[in-house]
mmCIF file of C-alpha atoms in Angstrom:
data_model
loop_
_atom_site.group_PDB
_atom_site.id
_atom_site.type_symbol
_atom_site.label_atom_id
_atom_site.label_comp_id
_atom_site.label_asym_id
_atom_site.label_seq_id
_atom_site.Cartn_x
_atom_site.Cartn_y
_atom_site.Cartn_z
ATOM 1 C CA MET A 1 -30.632 1.754 21.190
ATOM 2 C CA PHE A 2 -27.907 4.355 21.169
ATOM 3 C CA PRO A 3 -28.578 7.694 22.891
ATOM 4 C CA ASP A 4 -29.968 10.261 20.434
ATOM 5 C CA ASN A 5 -26.747 12.283 20.185
ATOM 6 C CA VAL A 6 -24.707 9.147 19.390
ATOM 7 C CA ARG A 7 -27.267 7.877 16.880
ATOM 8 C CA ILE A 8 -27.424 11.248 15.105
ATOM 9 C CA ALA A 9 -23.622 11.448 14.881
ATOM 10 C CA ILE A 10 -23.336 7.908 13.497
ATOM 11 C CA ASP A 11 -26.182 8.405 11.019
ATOM 12 C CA GLY A 12 -24.648 11.634 9.774
ATOM 13 C CA PHE A 13 -21.184 10.143 9.367
ATOM 14 C CA LEU A 14 -22.337 6.982 7.584
ATOM 15 C CA GLY A 15 -24.769 8.914 5.423
ATOM 16 C CA ALA A 16 -22.060 11.291 4.233
ATOM 17 C CA LEU A 17 -19.698 8.421 3.410
ATOM 18 C CA LYS A 18 -22.321 6.497 1.460
ATOM 19 C CA GLU A 19 -23.563 9.576 -0.394
ATOM 20 C CA ARG A 20 -20.039 10.268 -1.691
ATOM 21 C CA GLY A 21 -19.286 6.637 -2.471
ATOM 22 C CA LEU A 22 -16.613 6.408 0.242
ATOM 23 C CA PHE A 23 -18.159 3.643 2.345
ATOM 24 C CA PRO A 24 -16.066 0.444 2.026
ATOM 25 C CA ASP A 25 -17.833 -2.287 0.072
ATOM 26 C CA PRO A 26 -15.819 -5.543 0.150
ATOM 27 C CA VAL A 27 -16.027 -7.692 -2.949
ATOM 28 C CA CYS A 28 -17.333 -11.241 -2.504
ATOM 29 C CA VAL A 29 -15.105 -13.763 -4.260
ATOM 30 C CA ASP A 30 -16.445 -17.032 -5.649
ATOM 31 C CA GLY A 31 -13.968 -19.637 -4.384
ATOM 32 C CA GLN A 32 -10.231 -19.104 -3.877
ATOM 33 C CA THR A 33 -8.923 -15.546 -3.585
ATOM 34 C CA THR A 34 -5.187 -15.967 -4.077
ATOM 35 C CA GLU A 35 -4.514 -16.885 -7.708
ATOM 36 C CA PRO A 36 -3.900 -14.108 -10.281
ATOM 37 C CA GLU A 37 -7.261 -14.899 -11.893
ATOM 38 C CA ILE A 38 -10.312 -15.168 -9.623
ATOM 39 C CA LEU A 39 -14.108 -15.102 -9.924
ATOM 40 C CA ILE A 40 -16.242 -12.320 -8.442
ATOM 41 C CA ASN A 41 -19.999 -12.686 -8.902
ATOM 42 C CA GLY A 42 -19.264 -15.011 -11.801
ATOM 43 C CA LYS A 43 -16.937 -12.474 -13.468
ATOM 44 C CA ARG A 44 -13.322 -13.555 -14.093
ATOM 45 C CA VAL A 45 -10.877 -10.837 -13.104
ATOM 46 C CA ILE A 46 -7.105 -10.474 -12.875
ATOM 47 C CA GLN A 47 -6.212 -9.356 -9.378
ATOM 48 C CA PHE A 48 -3.245 -7.525 -7.867
ATOM 49 C CA SER A 49 -4.742 -7.334 -4.360
ATOM 50 C CA ALA A 50 -3.901 -10.584 -2.535
ATOM 51 C CA CYS A 51 -0.518 -10.985 -0.820
ATOM 52 C CA ASN A 52 0.078 -14.607 -1.854
ATOM 53 C CA TYR A 53 3.564 -13.488 -2.845
ATOM 54 C CA LEU A 54 5.227 -16.869 -3.399
ATOM 55 C CA GLY A 55 2.109 -18.522 -4.771
ATOM 56 C CA LEU A 56 1.923 -21.082 -1.954
ATOM 57 C CA ALA A 57 -1.705 -20.689 -0.867
ATOM 58 C CA THR A 58 -2.887 -23.114 -3.553
ATOM 59 C CA HIS A 59 0.291 -25.181 -3.859
ATOM 60 C CA PRO A 60 -0.779 -28.848 -4.207
ATOM 61 C CA ALA A 61 1.686 -30.108 -1.587
ATOM 62 C CA VAL A 62 0.628 -27.434 0.904
ATOM 63 C CA LYS A 63 -3.075 -28.195 0.400
ATOM 64 C CA GLY A 64 -2.469 -31.903 0.725
ATOM 65 C CA ILE A 65 -0.632 -31.491 4.015
ATOM 66 C CA ALA A 66 -3.408 -29.233 5.337
ATOM 67 C CA LYS A 67 -5.999 -31.891 4.483
ATOM 68 C CA ASP A 68 -3.936 -34.553 6.233
ATOM 69 C CA GLY A 69 -3.639 -32.201 9.212
ATOM 70 C CA ILE A 70 -7.412 -31.971 9.551
ATOM 71 C CA ASP A 71 -7.630 -35.764 9.651
ATOM 72 C CA ARG A 72 -4.907 -35.928 12.302
ATOM 73 C CA TYR A 73 -5.722 -32.922 14.511
ATOM 74 C CA GLY A 74 -9.303 -31.932 13.715
ATOM 75 C CA LEU A 75 -10.278 -28.341 12.997
ATOM 76 C CA ALA A 76 -8.952 -26.626 16.128
ATOM 77 C CA THR A 77 -7.230 -27.160 19.463
ATOM 78 C CA CYS A 78 -9.991 -25.323 21.385
ATOM 79 C CA ALA A 79 -7.335 -24.128 23.819
ATOM 80 C CA SER A 80 -4.617 -21.556 24.274
ATOM 81 C CA ARG A 81 -0.955 -22.363 23.745
ATOM 82 C CA LEU A 82 -0.309 -22.702 27.493
ATOM 83 C CA ILE A 83 -3.154 -25.106 28.229
ATOM 84 C CA CYS A 84 -3.230 -27.858 25.602
ATOM 85 C CA GLY A 85 -3.100 -25.833 22.378
ATOM 86 C CA THR A 86 0.532 -26.552 21.568
ATOM 87 C CA THR A 87 0.944 -29.582 19.316
ATOM 88 C CA ASP A 88 4.009 -31.203 17.812
ATOM 89 C CA SER A 89 3.255 -29.217 14.635
ATOM 90 C CA HIS A 90 3.419 -25.921 16.535
ATOM 91 C CA ARG A 91 6.812 -26.866 17.933
ATOM 92 C CA LEU A 92 8.016 -27.964 14.505
ATOM 93 C CA LEU A 93 6.884 -24.716 12.863
ATOM 94 C CA GLU A 94 8.655 -22.621 15.503
ATOM 95 C CA SER A 95 11.778 -24.720 14.968
ATOM 96 C CA GLU A 96 11.620 -24.257 11.177
ATOM 97 C CA LEU A 97 11.082 -20.491 11.555
ATOM 98 C CA THR A 98 14.018 -20.274 13.963
ATOM 99 C CA LYS A 99 16.279 -21.926 11.395
ATOM 100 C CA PHE A 100 14.853 -19.857 8.533
ATOM 101 C CA MET A 101 15.341 -16.580 10.410
ATOM 102 C CA ASN A 102 18.733 -17.623 11.864
ATOM 103 C CA SER A 103 17.540 -16.590 15.334
ATOM 104 C CA ASP A 104 17.570 -18.150 18.799
ATOM 105 C CA ASP A 105 13.847 -18.900 18.819
ATOM 106 C CA ALA A 106 10.438 -17.898 17.441
ATOM 107 C CA ALA A 107 6.943 -17.685 18.921
ATOM 108 C CA VAL A 108 3.930 -18.275 16.677
ATOM 109 C CA PHE A 109 0.591 -16.471 17.082
ATOM 110 C CA PHE A 110 -2.819 -16.698 15.438
ATOM 111 C CA MET A 111 -2.377 -13.273 13.805
ATOM 112 C CA VAL A 112 0.398 -10.764 13.103
ATOM 113 C CA THR A 113 -1.661 -8.260 15.105
ATOM 114 C CA GLN A 114 -1.304 -10.516 18.167
ATOM 115 C CA ALA A 115 2.413 -10.942 17.562
ATOM 116 C CA ASN A 116 2.876 -7.157 17.456
ATOM 117 C CA ALA A 117 0.793 -6.660 20.590
ATOM 118 C CA ALA A 118 2.602 -9.415 22.480
ATOM 119 C CA ALA A 119 6.014 -8.024 21.621
ATOM 120 C CA ILE A 120 5.219 -4.391 22.401
ATOM 121 C CA THR A 121 3.337 -4.959 25.642
ATOM 122 C CA SER A 122 5.868 -7.516 26.857
ATOM 123 C CA VAL A 123 8.709 -5.033 26.793
ATOM 124 C CA MET A 124 6.813 -1.796 27.408
ATOM 125 C CA GLY A 125 3.976 -2.542 29.794
ATOM 126 C CA GLY A 126 1.417 -4.950 31.171
ATOM 127 C CA PRO A 127 1.403 -7.570 33.936
ATOM 128 C CA SER A 128 3.973 -9.774 32.180
ATOM 129 C CA SER A 129 6.446 -7.006 31.340
ATOM 130 C CA ILE A 130 9.731 -7.187 33.212
ATOM 131 C CA LEU A 131 10.659 -3.637 32.271
ATOM 132 C CA SER A 132 7.865 -1.696 33.953
ATOM 133 C CA PRO A 133 6.277 -1.843 37.434
ATOM 134 C CA SER A 134 3.760 -4.625 38.023
ATOM 135 C CA PRO A 135 2.378 -6.728 40.886
ATOM 136 C CA LEU A 136 4.349 -9.697 39.577
ATOM 137 C CA LEU A 137 7.663 -7.874 39.850
ATOM 138 C CA ASP A 138 6.757 -6.741 43.370
ATOM 139 C CA LYS A 139 6.007 -10.331 44.340
ATOM 140 C CA LEU A 140 9.303 -11.538 42.872
ATOM 141 C CA GLY A 141 11.253 -8.712 44.469
ATOM 142 C CA ILE A 142 12.611 -7.502 41.098
ATOM 143 C CA GLU A 143 13.250 -3.808 40.524
ATOM 144 C CA PRO A 144 11.677 -2.561 37.241
ATOM 145 C CA ILE A 145 12.928 0.238 35.026
ATOM 146 C CA ARG A 146 11.549 3.473 36.470
ATOM 147 C CA GLY A 147 10.457 6.601 34.667
ATOM 148 C CA SER A 148 8.144 7.326 31.793
ATOM 149 C CA LYS A 149 7.793 5.200 28.665
ATOM 150 C CA GLU A 150 7.637 6.471 25.081
ATOM 151 C CA ILE A 151 7.114 4.720 21.762
ATOM 152 C CA PHE A 152 8.351 6.330 18.546
ATOM 153 C CA PHE A 153 6.682 5.229 15.312
ATOM 154 C CA ASP A 154 6.654 6.188 11.641
ATOM 155 C CA TRP A 155 3.427 7.886 10.545
ATOM 156 C CA TYR A 156 2.877 5.113 7.989
ATOM 157 C CA SER A 157 3.397 2.256 10.448
ATOM 158 C CA HIS A 158 0.797 -0.501 10.342
ATOM 159 C CA PRO A 159 -2.244 0.272 12.530
ATOM 160 C CA SER A 160 -1.660 -2.840 14.646
ATOM 161 C CA LEU A 161 1.641 -1.346 15.809
ATOM 162 C CA VAL A 162 -0.125 1.848 16.838
ATOM 163 C CA TRP A 163 -2.960 -0.018 18.611
ATOM 164 C CA ALA A 164 -0.457 -2.078 20.594
ATOM 165 C CA SER A 165 1.555 1.036 21.427
ATOM 166 C CA ILE A 166 -1.526 2.782 22.801
ATOM 167 C CA GLU A 167 -2.251 -0.257 24.950
ATOM 168 C CA ALA A 168 1.301 -0.222 26.300
ATOM 169 C CA VAL A 169 1.869 3.481 26.987
ATOM 170 C CA SER A 170 -1.475 5.243 26.238
ATOM 171 C CA LYS A 171 -1.719 8.060 23.708
ATOM 172 C CA GLU A 172 0.329 10.316 25.973
ATOM 173 C CA GLY A 173 3.376 8.118 25.411
ATOM 174 C CA LEU A 174 3.198 8.057 21.604
ATOM 175 C CA ARG A 175 5.776 9.966 19.570
ATOM 176 C CA PRO A 176 4.994 9.727 15.842
ATOM 177 C CA TYR A 177 7.620 10.922 13.378
ATOM 178 C CA ARG A 178 7.322 11.890 9.718
ATOM 179 C CA HIS A 179 7.534 9.058 7.209
ATOM 180 C CA LEU A 180 11.164 7.904 6.812
ATOM 181 C CA ASP A 181 12.371 11.205 8.339
ATOM 182 C CA MET A 182 15.365 10.313 10.505
ATOM 183 C CA ALA A 183 16.039 13.935 11.428
ATOM 184 C CA ASP A 184 12.526 14.241 12.856
ATOM 185 C CA LEU A 185 12.948 10.983 14.768
ATOM 186 C CA GLU A 186 16.312 11.991 16.185
ATOM 187 C CA ALA A 187 14.968 15.353 17.316
ATOM 188 C CA LYS A 188 12.230 13.566 19.257
ATOM 189 C CA LEU A 189 14.648 11.011 20.720
ATOM 190 C CA LYS A 190 17.004 13.801 21.765
ATOM 191 C CA ARG A 191 14.205 15.596 23.640
ATOM 192 C CA SER A 192 12.986 12.424 25.342
ATOM 193 C CA GLU A 193 13.577 11.940 29.063
ATOM 194 C CA ALA A 194 11.800 8.577 29.137
ATOM 195 C CA GLY A 195 13.372 5.767 31.094
ATOM 196 C CA LEU A 196 12.188 3.273 28.490
ATOM 197 C CA LYS A 197 12.086 3.984 24.748
ATOM 198 C CA LEU A 198 10.883 1.818 21.866
ATOM 199 C CA ILE A 199 11.111 2.552 18.131
ATOM 200 C CA VAL A 200 8.618 0.625 15.970
ATOM 201 C CA THR A 201 8.479 0.548 12.196
ATOM 202 C CA ASP A 202 7.377 -1.517 9.249
ATOM 203 C CA GLY A 203 10.309 -2.984 7.339
ATOM 204 C CA LEU A 204 8.457 -2.720 4.030
ATOM 205 C CA PHE A 205 5.501 -0.371 4.427
ATOM 206 C CA SER A 206 2.326 -2.173 3.418
ATOM 207 C CA SER A 207 0.491 0.848 2.046
ATOM 208 C CA VAL A 208 3.039 2.672 -0.120
ATOM 209 C CA GLY A 209 5.807 0.090 -0.585
ATOM 210 C CA THR A 210 8.630 2.205 0.833
ATOM 211 C CA MET A 211 11.386 0.597 2.866
ATOM 212 C CA ALA A 212 12.476 1.713 6.330
ATOM 213 C CA PRO A 213 16.069 3.028 6.520
ATOM 214 C CA LEU A 214 17.051 0.301 8.962
ATOM 215 C CA PRO A 215 20.795 1.125 9.198
ATOM 216 C CA ASN A 216 19.835 4.640 10.331
ATOM 217 C CA LEU A 217 17.198 3.323 12.715
ATOM 218 C CA VAL A 218 19.679 0.876 14.228
ATOM 219 C CA ALA A 219 22.220 3.666 14.705
ATOM 220 C CA LEU A 220 19.638 5.896 16.402
ATOM 221 C CA SER A 221 18.356 3.095 18.630
ATOM 222 C CA GLU A 222 21.903 2.370 19.792
ATOM 223 C CA LYS A 223 22.783 6.040 20.244
ATOM 224 C CA TYR A 224 19.690 6.824 22.345
ATOM 225 C CA GLU A 225 19.410 3.415 24.066
ATOM 226 C CA ALA A 226 16.032 2.551 22.559
ATOM 227 C CA ILE A 227 14.620 -0.885 21.748
ATOM 228 C CA LEU A 228 14.002 -1.381 18.013
ATOM 229 C CA LEU A 229 11.082 -3.438 16.635
ATOM 230 C CA VAL A 230 10.636 -4.122 12.905
ATOM 231 C CA ASP A 231 7.320 -5.453 11.582
ATOM 232 C CA ASP A 232 8.498 -7.297 8.473
ATOM 233 C CA ALA A 233 5.169 -8.906 7.597
ATOM 234 C CA HIS A 234 5.399 -8.035 3.897
ATOM 235 C CA ALA A 235 9.122 -8.664 3.490
ATOM 236 C CA THR A 236 9.677 -11.983 5.265
ATOM 237 C CA GLY A 237 10.023 -14.773 2.715
ATOM 238 C CA VAL A 238 10.688 -12.388 -0.178
ATOM 239 C CA LEU A 239 13.490 -9.918 0.573
ATOM 240 C CA GLY A 240 17.093 -10.717 1.388
ATOM 241 C CA GLU A 241 19.396 -13.387 0.019
ATOM 242 C CA ASN A 242 17.723 -16.059 2.160
ATOM 243 C CA GLY A 243 14.292 -14.422 2.365
ATOM 244 C CA ARG A 244 14.741 -13.215 5.931
ATOM 245 C CA GLY A 245 13.368 -9.765 5.114
ATOM 246 C CA THR A 246 14.551 -6.186 5.246
ATOM 247 C CA CYS A 247 16.932 -6.789 8.142
ATOM 248 C CA GLU A 248 18.886 -9.255 6.024
ATOM 249 C CA LEU A 249 18.589 -7.171 2.860
ATOM 250 C CA LEU A 250 19.888 -4.010 4.544
ATOM 251 C CA GLY A 251 22.629 -5.717 6.539
ATOM 252 C CA VAL A 252 21.377 -5.209 10.097
ATOM 253 C CA GLU A 253 20.660 -8.782 11.178
ATOM 254 C CA GLY A 254 21.564 -9.240 14.821
ATOM 255 C CA ARG A 255 21.209 -5.513 15.550
ATOM 256 C CA VAL A 256 17.382 -5.327 15.501
ATOM 257 C CA ASP A 257 15.946 -6.316 18.879
ATOM 258 C CA ILE A 258 12.546 -7.634 17.761
ATOM 259 C CA GLN A 259 11.523 -8.875 14.326
ATOM 260 C CA ILE A 260 7.919 -9.697 13.396
ATOM 261 C CA GLY A 261 6.954 -11.902 10.453
ATOM 262 C CA SER A 262 3.710 -12.959 8.803
ATOM 263 C CA LEU A 263 2.448 -16.473 8.081
ATOM 264 C CA SER A 264 -0.359 -15.359 5.748
ATOM 265 C CA LYS A 265 1.569 -13.587 2.984
ATOM 266 C CA ALA A 266 4.740 -15.139 1.567
ATOM 267 C CA PHE A 267 4.219 -18.163 3.847
ATOM 268 C CA ALA A 268 0.614 -18.463 2.750
ATOM 269 C CA GLY A 269 -0.293 -21.696 4.511
ATOM 270 C CA GLY A 270 -2.887 -20.096 6.760
ATOM 271 C CA LEU A 271 -3.373 -17.351 9.318
ATOM 272 C CA GLY A 272 -0.637 -16.372 11.682
ATOM 273 C CA GLY A 273 2.321 -14.265 12.667
ATOM 274 C CA PHE A 274 5.501 -14.796 14.622
ATOM 275 C CA VAL A 275 8.075 -13.003 16.728
ATOM 276 C CA SER A 276 11.725 -13.807 16.105
ATOM 277 C CA GLY A 277 14.656 -12.892 18.329
ATOM 278 C CA ASP A 278 16.978 -13.960 21.095
ATOM 279 C CA GLN A 279 15.957 -16.586 23.619
ATOM 280 C CA ASN A 280 15.212 -14.215 26.506
ATOM 281 C CA LEU A 281 12.924 -12.104 24.319
ATOM 282 C CA ILE A 282 10.917 -15.109 23.152
ATOM 283 C CA ASP A 283 10.691 -16.525 26.674
ATOM 284 C CA ILE A 284 9.286 -13.206 27.919
ATOM 285 C CA ILE A 285 6.813 -13.079 25.025
ATOM 286 C CA ARG A 286 5.594 -16.560 25.946
ATOM 287 C CA LEU A 287 4.501 -15.043 29.261
ATOM 288 C CA SER A 288 2.340 -12.441 27.519
ATOM 289 C CA GLY A 289 -1.427 -12.424 27.650
ATOM 290 C CA ARG A 290 -1.544 -12.599 23.851
ATOM 291 C CA TYR A 291 0.270 -15.948 24.029
ATOM 292 C CA ILE A 292 -1.349 -17.373 27.165
ATOM 293 C CA ASN A 293 -4.944 -16.145 26.850
ATOM 294 C CA THR A 294 -5.731 -16.420 23.132
ATOM 295 C CA GLY A 295 -6.590 -19.334 20.885
ATOM 296 C CA SER A 296 -3.877 -21.483 19.406
ATOM 297 C CA PRO A 297 -3.288 -21.393 15.625
ATOM 298 C CA THR A 298 -5.173 -24.266 14.025
ATOM 299 C CA PRO A 299 -2.803 -27.253 13.792
ATOM 300 C CA ALA A 300 -3.731 -28.237 10.231
ATOM 301 C CA ASN A 301 -2.717 -24.750 9.051
ATOM 302 C CA VAL A 302 0.397 -24.925 11.191
ATOM 303 C CA GLN A 303 1.351 -28.223 9.573
ATOM 304 C CA ALA A 304 0.854 -26.665 6.123
ATOM 305 C CA LEU A 305 2.976 -23.669 7.142
ATOM 306 C CA VAL A 306 5.910 -25.944 7.913
ATOM 307 C CA GLU A 307 5.826 -27.007 4.266
ATOM 308 C CA CYS A 308 5.516 -23.372 3.135
ATOM 309 C CA VAL A 309 8.659 -22.376 5.016
ATOM 310 C CA ARG A 310 10.552 -25.304 3.502
ATOM 311 C CA ILE A 311 9.386 -24.499 -0.034
ATOM 312 C CA ALA A 312 10.361 -20.846 0.415
ATOM 313 C CA ARG A 313 13.816 -21.960 1.533
ATOM 314 C CA ASP A 314 14.307 -24.558 -1.197
ATOM 315 C CA GLU A 315 12.801 -22.696 -4.164
ATOM 316 C CA PRO A 316 14.357 -19.205 -4.276
ATOM 317 C CA TRP A 317 13.066 -18.697 -7.816
ATOM 318 C CA ARG A 318 9.722 -17.821 -6.270
ATOM 319 C CA LYS A 319 10.920 -14.694 -4.493
ATOM 320 C CA GLU A 320 13.021 -13.764 -7.513
ATOM 321 C CA SER A 321 9.921 -13.941 -9.725
ATOM 322 C CA VAL A 322 7.972 -11.731 -7.308
ATOM 323 C CA LEU A 323 10.583 -8.995 -7.538
ATOM 324 C CA GLU A 324 11.072 -9.355 -11.303
ATOM 325 C CA ASN A 325 7.335 -8.882 -11.774
ATOM 326 C CA ALA A 326 7.312 -5.829 -9.505
ATOM 327 C CA ASN A 327 10.236 -4.234 -11.327
ATOM 328 C CA TYR A 328 8.535 -4.839 -14.674
ATOM 329 C CA LEU A 329 5.212 -3.369 -13.527
ATOM 330 C CA ARG A 330 6.808 -0.362 -11.822
ATOM 331 C CA GLY A 331 9.044 0.354 -14.793
ATOM 332 C CA LYS A 332 6.148 0.258 -17.251
ATOM 333 C CA LEU A 333 4.046 2.551 -15.052
ATOM 334 C CA HIS A 334 6.927 5.027 -14.908
ATOM 335 C CA GLY A 335 7.249 4.797 -18.675
ATOM 336 C CA LEU A 336 3.595 5.748 -18.994
ATOM 337 C CA GLY A 337 4.202 8.776 -16.785
ATOM 338 C CA PHE A 338 2.592 7.647 -13.524
ATOM 339 C CA SER A 339 4.045 8.071 -10.049
ATOM 340 C CA THR A 340 4.736 4.968 -7.956
ATOM 341 C CA LEU A 341 6.020 7.259 -5.204
ATOM 342 C CA ASP A 342 9.253 5.982 -3.622
ATOM 343 C CA SER A 343 8.109 2.369 -3.592
ATOM 344 C CA GLN A 344 10.491 -0.550 -3.670
ATOM 345 C CA ALA A 345 10.166 -4.310 -3.914
ATOM 346 C CA HIS A 346 6.837 -6.034 -4.522
ATOM 347 C CA ILE A 347 4.310 -3.435 -3.348
ATOM 348 C CA VAL A 348 3.613 -1.067 -6.257
ATOM 349 C CA PRO A 349 1.393 1.955 -5.571
ATOM 350 C CA VAL A 350 0.090 4.458 -8.103
ATOM 351 C CA HIS A 351 -0.574 7.963 -6.849
ATOM 352 C CA ILE A 352 -4.159 9.109 -7.438
ATOM 353 C CA GLY A 353 -4.691 11.792 -4.759
ATOM 354 C CA ASP A 354 -8.409 12.435 -4.410
ATOM 355 C CA GLU A 355 -10.254 9.629 -2.599
ATOM 356 C CA GLU A 356 -13.374 9.758 -4.761
ATOM 357 C CA ARG A 357 -11.313 9.677 -7.933
ATOM 358 C CA ALA A 358 -9.322 6.690 -6.639
ATOM 359 C CA ILE A 359 -12.516 4.748 -5.933
ATOM 360 C CA ALA A 360 -13.910 5.636 -9.362
ATOM 361 C CA VAL A 361 -10.708 4.453 -11.045
ATOM 362 C CA SER A 362 -10.816 1.193 -9.107
ATOM 363 C CA LYS A 363 -14.436 0.601 -10.135
ATOM 364 C CA ALA A 364 -13.658 1.363 -13.781
ATOM 365 C CA LEU A 365 -10.765 -1.095 -13.704
ATOM 366 C CA PHE A 366 -13.054 -3.735 -12.267
ATOM 367 C CA GLU A 367 -15.454 -3.239 -15.154
ATOM 368 C CA LYS A 368 -12.497 -3.958 -17.450
ATOM 369 C CA GLY A 369 -11.657 -7.128 -15.528
ATOM 370 C CA PHE A 370 -9.077 -6.061 -12.906
ATOM 371 C CA LEU A 371 -9.186 -5.985 -9.116
ATOM 372 C CA VAL A 372 -6.857 -3.519 -7.404
ATOM 373 C CA THR A 373 -6.970 -2.096 -3.891
ATOM 374 C CA VAL A 374 -7.591 1.548 -3.002
ATOM 375 C CA PHE A 375 -5.626 2.791 0.000
ATOM 376 C CA ARG A 376 -6.996 6.005 1.463
ATOM 377 C CA TYR A 377 -7.519 7.894 4.703
ATOM 378 C CA PRO A 378 -7.080 6.908 7.494
ATOM 379 C CA ALA A 379 -4.538 4.334 6.225
ATOM 380 C CA ILE A 380 -2.634 7.182 4.584
ATOM 381 C CA PRO A 381 -3.052 10.982 4.786
ATOM 382 C CA LEU A 382 -6.201 12.600 3.421
ATOM 383 C CA GLY A 383 -5.889 13.600 -0.220
ATOM 384 C CA LYS A 384 -3.092 11.116 -0.976
ATOM 385 C CA ALA A 385 -5.116 8.087 -2.046
ATOM 386 C CA ILE A 386 -3.372 5.394 -4.066
ATOM 387 C CA LEU A 387 -4.018 2.212 -5.949
ATOM 388 C CA ARG A 388 -1.872 -0.561 -4.455
ATOM 389 C CA MET A 389 -0.731 -3.512 -6.536
ATOM 390 C CA CYS A 390 0.957 -6.564 -5.025
ATOM 391 C CA THR A 391 2.920 -8.758 -7.409
ATOM 392 C CA MET A 392 3.113 -12.512 -6.967
ATOM 393 C CA ALA A 393 5.343 -15.223 -8.376
ATOM 394 C CA THR A 394 2.290 -16.547 -10.209
ATOM 395 C CA HIS A 395 1.615 -13.355 -12.182
ATOM 396 C CA THR A 396 2.650 -13.497 -15.819
ATOM 397 C CA LYS A 397 3.879 -10.757 -18.145
ATOM 398 C CA GLU A 398 0.585 -11.123 -19.978
ATOM 399 C CA HIS A 399 -1.366 -10.376 -16.780
ATOM 400 C CA MET A 400 0.646 -7.209 -16.237
ATOM 401 C CA ASP A 401 0.503 -6.042 -19.863
ATOM 402 C CA GLN A 402 -3.274 -6.451 -19.900
ATOM 403 C CA PHE A 403 -3.540 -4.419 -16.704
ATOM 404 C CA LEU A 404 -1.252 -1.681 -18.025
ATOM 405 C CA CYS A 405 -3.340 -1.337 -21.174
ATOM 406 C CA ALA A 406 -6.574 -1.062 -19.178
ATOM 407 C CA PHE A 407 -5.094 1.325 -16.623
ATOM 408 C CA SER A 408 -3.804 3.665 -19.344
ATOM 409 C CA GLU A 409 -7.329 3.975 -20.734
ATOM 410 C CA VAL A 410 -8.961 4.465 -17.338
ATOM 411 C CA ALA A 411 -6.301 6.937 -16.211
ATOM 412 C CA GLU A 412 -6.972 9.055 -19.283
ATOM 413 C CA ASP A 413 -10.723 9.025 -18.635
ATOM 414 C CA TYR A 414 -10.365 9.992 -14.960
ATOM 415 C CA LYS A 415 -7.413 12.392 -15.315
ATOM 416 C CA VAL A 416 -5.042 10.430 -13.047
ATOM 417 C CA PRO A 417 -2.114 12.720 -12.172
ATOM 418 C CA ARG A 418 1.145 12.238 -14.066
ATOM 419 C CA LEU A 419 4.603 12.321 -12.524
ATOM 420 C CA GLU A 420 5.097 16.080 -12.644
ATOM 421 C CA ALA A 421 1.794 16.619 -10.802
ATOM 422 C CA ALA A 422 2.101 13.827 -8.245
ATOM 423 C CA SER A 423 4.663 15.330 -5.908
#
């Protein structure tokens, strides 16, 4: 049992959340979760919550290859990548990602969270980092970079970036800056006396759909001699002429030091994430604890992901459909007078504000046959709750028109703020 003071604090916190309807209650889906129409407790709903952007999670060829992979490899490797958890499929996937991203190499992980942690701790701290003091460097007789370490991150950066940053430099080394505010970032960089600086950002922010000003971030990283990491989990496979993400779209390929991608969103063949970059970076990351001491991605999923990457490359109509759907949905919401903030691309938020109102709106939409996600504190600041819609290549105009009709009715009932009141 917890000590009394801990138990009382937990009981009070959970009780207050549940009393106000703020305790998270995940829906339980009957069967697949990634098509536009899914079943929840026997009820058919149209959903804008899953990130199956290119519609590959249920692609017949992808499923067939995954089934064949189970027959060939079994369900798991039961080992880390360094022991015997690297199969020919893992090597092939990393090769395909390297070609897709036009990089020197890529390292695949079981989750994007692991990829972020491996990249950040490899360059900023930990026993495998070559840039900060460690027993390994002492043994090898290599002089590390001396001085303090600081990590600069956008307030809306994905939590996994923040968790990894705390692990690398502790809270004392964190330097958050206001969302997309380059003046605030530069002021903090200018004051910094750290011997090692890292800027981390989402490329496309997963909560509010805004895009990082990468040309400005590149310029600041070069001016103040900072490493730049871009978590492009939601953009890889969708944005840019070849689907290589925000770095390609915004013309900074080759100038971003570390690029992270997801294997569970556009490339929806299974779990996973990857780090893409030059050969030295990837070699260092393959020395990280996240690579050496964690389970290998399941080979059947890895085999399916190879097919996903190839389909994404060969069928560009998929990413074009994702963005066409997002532009249609965003434009119609604007026409109805609702704020989608400064969102771009295929993440479409609607400003609600009050957390309890946002949850009530989401529940009312579900009653009308629609599943949308509420984003609220601590994912975004208190009092700025949103509904987040993700568009997929498999959504139709009819799906979106039905949602817009239902949302207009619910928004009227629950007094959802209009554009003039949303700023």
